[in-house]
Amino acid sequence: MRKKELALLVIERLEKEYPYSDCTLDYDDAWKLLVSVRLAAQCTDARVNEIVPHLYEKFPTIDSLANADVKDVEEIVRPCGLGKSKAKDIVACMKMLRDVYDSKVPDTMEELLALPGVGRKSANLILGDVFGKPAIVTDTHAIRLSNRIGLVDNEKDPTKVEMALRKIVPPESGNDLCHRLVDHGRAVCTARTAPYCDRCCLEDICKKRI
């Protein structure tokens, strides 16, 4: 089976299995998703969702965060790990949003990557979830499952996995597919235990099993 054919089957089956997959970070504004994505590095989304309400209680706007003392931000976000660097990036990012982009989150990959603390994974999440643009978010689940299933071959570099998936996944399906790979990676195709292949909707087409 060619990889494009495999990708279409995977998209179809995961859509049936996880029809309501979505971003698991809570946000009601694009800039808040930027903040949460930065905090989510090496931290669970659940922990980030617990912490950000306290952050926004003290700093409710882009401007207030841009003017914040980094140490005050660090004190709040420390439970997410890497508090000093994350606080520094968040404050710098909000300053750039305010001063360069009139407090609006930009909608191009190039502009997003220019923001402090924003890499391709974060930029793709913003482009896909906020702006509805074609996006491939290669988090650890997407990388692990893409290799196991056979969508990519022995590739662990996030950017290379992203580019490989862009060649075989229809642009309009990429963002939702990546959310569903996260759900499937947590529920069935797990990392810390043996994957539950006996209850996997992809068992008969997965490279690991055939």
GROMACS .gro file of C-alpha atoms in nm:
model
  210
    1MET     CA    1   0.000   0.000   0.000
    2ARG     CA    2   0.135   0.343  -0.093
    3LYS     CA    3   0.179   0.595   0.185
    4LYS     CA    4  -0.087   0.830   0.043
    5GLU     CA    5  -0.339   0.547   0.043
    6LEU     CA    6  -0.238   0.451   0.396
    7ALA     CA    7  -0.273   0.812   0.512
    8LEU     CA    8  -0.627   0.836   0.375
    9LEU     CA    9  -0.726   0.515   0.552
   10VAL     CA   10  -0.573   0.633   0.879
   11ILE     CA   11  -0.754   0.968   0.851
   12GLU     CA   12  -1.087   0.795   0.782
   13ARG     CA   13  -1.063   0.545   1.067
   14LEU     CA   14  -0.935   0.787   1.328
   15GLU     CA   15  -1.212   1.032   1.238
   16LYS     CA   16  -1.468   0.761   1.315
   17GLU     CA   17  -1.287   0.661   1.634
   18TYR     CA   18  -1.233   1.017   1.766
   19PRO     CA   19  -1.495   1.241   1.600
   20TYR     CA   20  -1.459   1.521   1.854
   21SER     CA   21  -1.080   1.548   1.882
   22ASP     CA   22  -0.958   1.898   1.951
   23CYS     CA   23  -0.680   2.090   2.119
   24THR     CA   24  -0.662   1.994   2.486
   25LEU     CA   25  -0.524   2.331   2.595
   26ASP     CA   26  -0.793   2.567   2.725
   27TYR     CA   27  -0.801   2.912   2.567
   28ASP     CA   28  -1.047   3.177   2.457
   29ASP     CA   29  -0.809   3.401   2.265
   30ALA     CA   30  -0.524   3.336   2.023
   31TRP     CA   31  -0.260   3.500   2.243
   32LYS     CA   32  -0.360   3.276   2.533
   33LEU     CA   33  -0.299   2.970   2.318
   34LEU     CA   34   0.048   3.108   2.246
   35VAL     CA   35   0.110   3.133   2.620
   36SER     CA   36  -0.024   2.783   2.689
   37VAL     CA   37   0.176   2.622   2.411
   38ARG     CA   38   0.496   2.770   2.552
   39LEU     CA   39   0.407   2.645   2.900
   40ALA     CA   40   0.323   2.299   2.764
   41ALA     CA   41   0.684   2.223   2.667
   42GLN     CA   42   0.785   1.924   2.883
   43CYS     CA   43   0.461   1.966   3.079
   44THR     CA   44   0.117   1.811   3.051
   45ASP     CA   45  -0.171   2.006   2.901
   46ALA     CA   46  -0.374   1.931   3.214
   47ARG     CA   47  -0.115   2.100   3.435
   48VAL     CA   48  -0.101   2.402   3.202
   49ASN     CA   49  -0.480   2.433   3.216
   50GLU     CA   50  -0.458   2.441   3.597
   51ILE     CA   51  -0.193   2.714   3.600
   52VAL     CA   52  -0.304   2.965   3.335
   53PRO     CA   53  -0.616   3.091   3.519
   54HIS     CA   54  -0.386   3.214   3.798
   55LEU     CA   55  -0.164   3.383   3.541
   56TYR     CA   56  -0.456   3.562   3.374
   57GLU     CA   57  -0.604   3.663   3.706
   58LYS     CA   58  -0.293   3.876   3.764
   59PHE     CA   59  -0.214   3.956   3.400
   60PRO     CA   60  -0.543   3.956   3.204
   61THR     CA   61  -0.424   4.126   2.885
   62ILE     CA   62  -0.137   4.122   2.636
   63ASP     CA   63  -0.031   4.463   2.760
   64SER     CA   64  -0.026   4.361   3.127
   65LEU     CA   65   0.188   4.056   3.049
   66ALA     CA   66   0.416   4.262   2.826
   67ASN     CA   67   0.474   4.498   3.119
   68ALA     CA   68   0.509   4.222   3.377
   69ASP     CA   69   0.821   4.156   3.579
   70VAL     CA   70   0.957   3.823   3.454
   71LYS     CA   71   1.007   3.709   3.813
   72ASP     CA   72   0.637   3.759   3.889
   73VAL     CA   73   0.541   3.550   3.586
   74GLU     CA   74   0.798   3.287   3.678
   75GLU     CA   75   0.653   3.252   4.026
   76ILE     CA   76   0.313   3.163   3.880
   77VAL     CA   77   0.425   2.932   3.597
   78ARG     CA   78   0.698   2.748   3.790
   79PRO     CA   79   0.480   2.434   3.838
   80CYS     CA   80   0.495   2.387   3.459
   81GLY     CA   81   0.873   2.343   3.476
   82LEU     CA   82   1.148   2.555   3.319
   83GLY     CA   83   0.983   2.854   3.482
   84LYS     CA   84   1.257   3.109   3.421
   85SER     CA   85   1.294   3.051   3.047
   86LYS     CA   86   0.920   3.014   2.990
   87ALA     CA   87   0.842   3.335   3.180
   88LYS     CA   88   1.111   3.523   2.988
   89ASP     CA   89   0.976   3.401   2.653
   90ILE     CA   90   0.614   3.477   2.742
   91VAL     CA   91   0.688   3.836   2.845
   92ALA     CA   92   0.907   3.893   2.539
   93CYS     CA   93   0.645   3.739   2.311
   94MET     CA   94   0.369   3.962   2.449
   95LYS     CA   95   0.591   4.269   2.405
   96MET     CA   96   0.646   4.180   2.041
   97LEU     CA   97   0.275   4.116   1.984
   98ARG     CA   98   0.196   4.457   2.131
   99ASP     CA   99   0.474   4.658   1.972
  100VAL     CA  100   0.502   4.493   1.630
  101TYR     CA  101   0.162   4.336   1.562
  102ASP     CA  102  -0.078   4.581   1.731
  103SER     CA  103  -0.167   4.314   1.993
  104LYS     CA  104  -0.287   4.071   1.725
  105VAL     CA  105  -0.145   3.723   1.672
  106PRO     CA  106   0.001   3.700   1.319
  107ASP     CA  107  -0.127   3.433   1.081
  108THR     CA  108   0.181   3.329   0.885
  109MET     CA  109   0.445   3.072   0.971
  110GLU     CA  110   0.727   3.322   0.918
  111GLU     CA  111   0.581   3.583   1.152
  112LEU     CA  112   0.491   3.329   1.420
  113LEU     CA  113   0.841   3.181   1.416
  114ALA     CA  114   0.981   3.529   1.477
  115LEU     CA  115   0.801   3.545   1.814
  116PRO     CA  116   1.012   3.454   2.119
  117GLY     CA  117   0.962   3.096   2.231
  118VAL     CA  118   0.761   2.990   1.925
  119GLY     CA  119   0.881   2.692   1.720
  120ARG     CA  120   0.723   2.513   1.425
  121LYS     CA  121   0.504   2.290   1.644
  122SER     CA  122   0.355   2.591   1.823
  123ALA     CA  123   0.319   2.789   1.502
  124ASN     CA  124   0.139   2.502   1.330
  125LEU     CA  125  -0.101   2.469   1.623
  126ILE     CA  126  -0.187   2.840   1.602
  127LEU     CA  127  -0.226   2.830   1.224
  128GLY     CA  128  -0.451   2.525   1.234
  129ASP     CA  129  -0.662   2.584   1.544
  130VAL     CA  130  -0.693   2.963   1.538
  131PHE     CA  131  -0.683   3.046   1.168
  132GLY     CA  132  -0.804   2.723   1.009
  133LYS     CA  133  -0.501   2.700   0.783
  134PRO     CA  134  -0.330   2.378   0.672
  135ALA     CA  135  -0.111   2.260   0.958
  136ILE     CA  136   0.080   1.955   1.078
  137VAL     CA  137   0.159   1.956   1.450
  138THR     CA  138   0.437   1.705   1.510
  139ASP     CA  139   0.431   1.649   1.883
  140THR     CA  140   0.569   1.333   2.043
  141HIS     CA  141   0.248   1.137   1.978
  142ALA     CA  142   0.237   1.232   1.610
  143ILE     CA  143   0.602   1.139   1.563
  144ARG     CA  144   0.574   0.807   1.746
  145LEU     CA  145   0.252   0.696   1.577
  146SER     CA  146   0.354   0.811   1.229
  147ASN     CA  147   0.657   0.585   1.254
  148ARG     CA  148   0.471   0.291   1.406
  149ILE     CA  149   0.188   0.304   1.154
  150GLY     CA  150   0.425   0.346   0.861
  151LEU     CA  151   0.338   0.697   0.746
  152VAL     CA  152   0.707   0.786   0.787
  153ASP     CA  153   1.012   0.563   0.806
  154ASN     CA  154   1.244   0.578   1.109
  155GLU     CA  155   1.226   0.956   1.129
  156LYS     CA  156   1.231   1.130   1.467
  157ASP     CA  157   1.310   1.488   1.369
  158PRO     CA  158   0.986   1.691   1.410
  159THR     CA  159   1.041   1.911   1.104
  160LYS     CA  160   1.128   1.616   0.881
  161VAL     CA  161   0.820   1.427   1.002
  162GLU     CA  162   0.608   1.734   0.933
  163MET     CA  163   0.740   1.767   0.579
  164ALA     CA  164   0.696   1.395   0.511
  165LEU     CA  165   0.334   1.406   0.632
  166ARG     CA  166   0.261   1.715   0.423
  167LYS     CA  167   0.345   1.509   0.113
  168ILE     CA  168   0.084   1.241   0.186
  169VAL     CA  169  -0.186   1.407   0.399
  170PRO     CA  170  -0.447   1.631   0.232
  171PRO     CA  171  -0.391   1.991   0.356
  172GLU     CA  172  -0.743   2.019   0.495
  173SER     CA  173  -0.699   1.703   0.705
  174GLY     CA  174  -0.360   1.762   0.867
  175ASN     CA  175  -0.462   1.958   1.174
  176ASP     CA  176  -0.746   1.724   1.274
  177LEU     CA  177  -0.532   1.417   1.205
  178CYS     CA  178  -0.266   1.539   1.447
  179HIS     CA  179  -0.524   1.599   1.722
  180ARG     CA  180  -0.655   1.247   1.665
  181LEU     CA  181  -0.306   1.099   1.675
  182VAL     CA  182  -0.268   1.257   2.020
  183ASP     CA  183  -0.595   1.099   2.140
  184HIS     CA  184  -0.503   0.762   1.989
  185GLY     CA  185  -0.153   0.781   2.136
  186ARG     CA  186  -0.293   0.843   2.482
  187ALA     CA  187  -0.570   0.584   2.469
  188VAL     CA  188  -0.438   0.296   2.257
  189CYS     CA  189  -0.099   0.339   2.091
  190THR     CA  190   0.075   0.429   2.415
  191ALA     CA  191   0.438   0.512   2.481
  192ARG     CA  192   0.494   0.403   2.841
  193THR     CA  193   0.322   0.065   2.806
  194ALA     CA  194   0.295  -0.180   2.521
  195PRO     CA  195   0.041  -0.048   2.269
  196TYR     CA  196  -0.306  -0.202   2.293
  197CYS     CA  197  -0.301  -0.343   1.941
  198ASP     CA  198  -0.592  -0.578   2.012
  199ARG     CA  199  -0.830  -0.282   2.033
  200CYS     CA  200  -0.671  -0.059   1.771
  201CYS     CA  201  -0.880   0.054   1.474
  202LEU     CA  202  -0.563   0.053   1.263
  203GLU     CA  203  -0.438  -0.295   1.354
  204ASP     CA  204  -0.481  -0.450   1.009
  205ILE     CA  205  -0.301  -0.166   0.826
  206CYS     CA  206  -0.034  -0.074   1.082
  207LYS     CA  207   0.326  -0.142   0.982
  208LYS     CA  208   0.400  -0.262   1.334
  209ARG     CA  209   0.147  -0.545   1.293
  210ILE     CA  210   0.185  -0.653   0.930
   0.00000   0.00000   0.00000
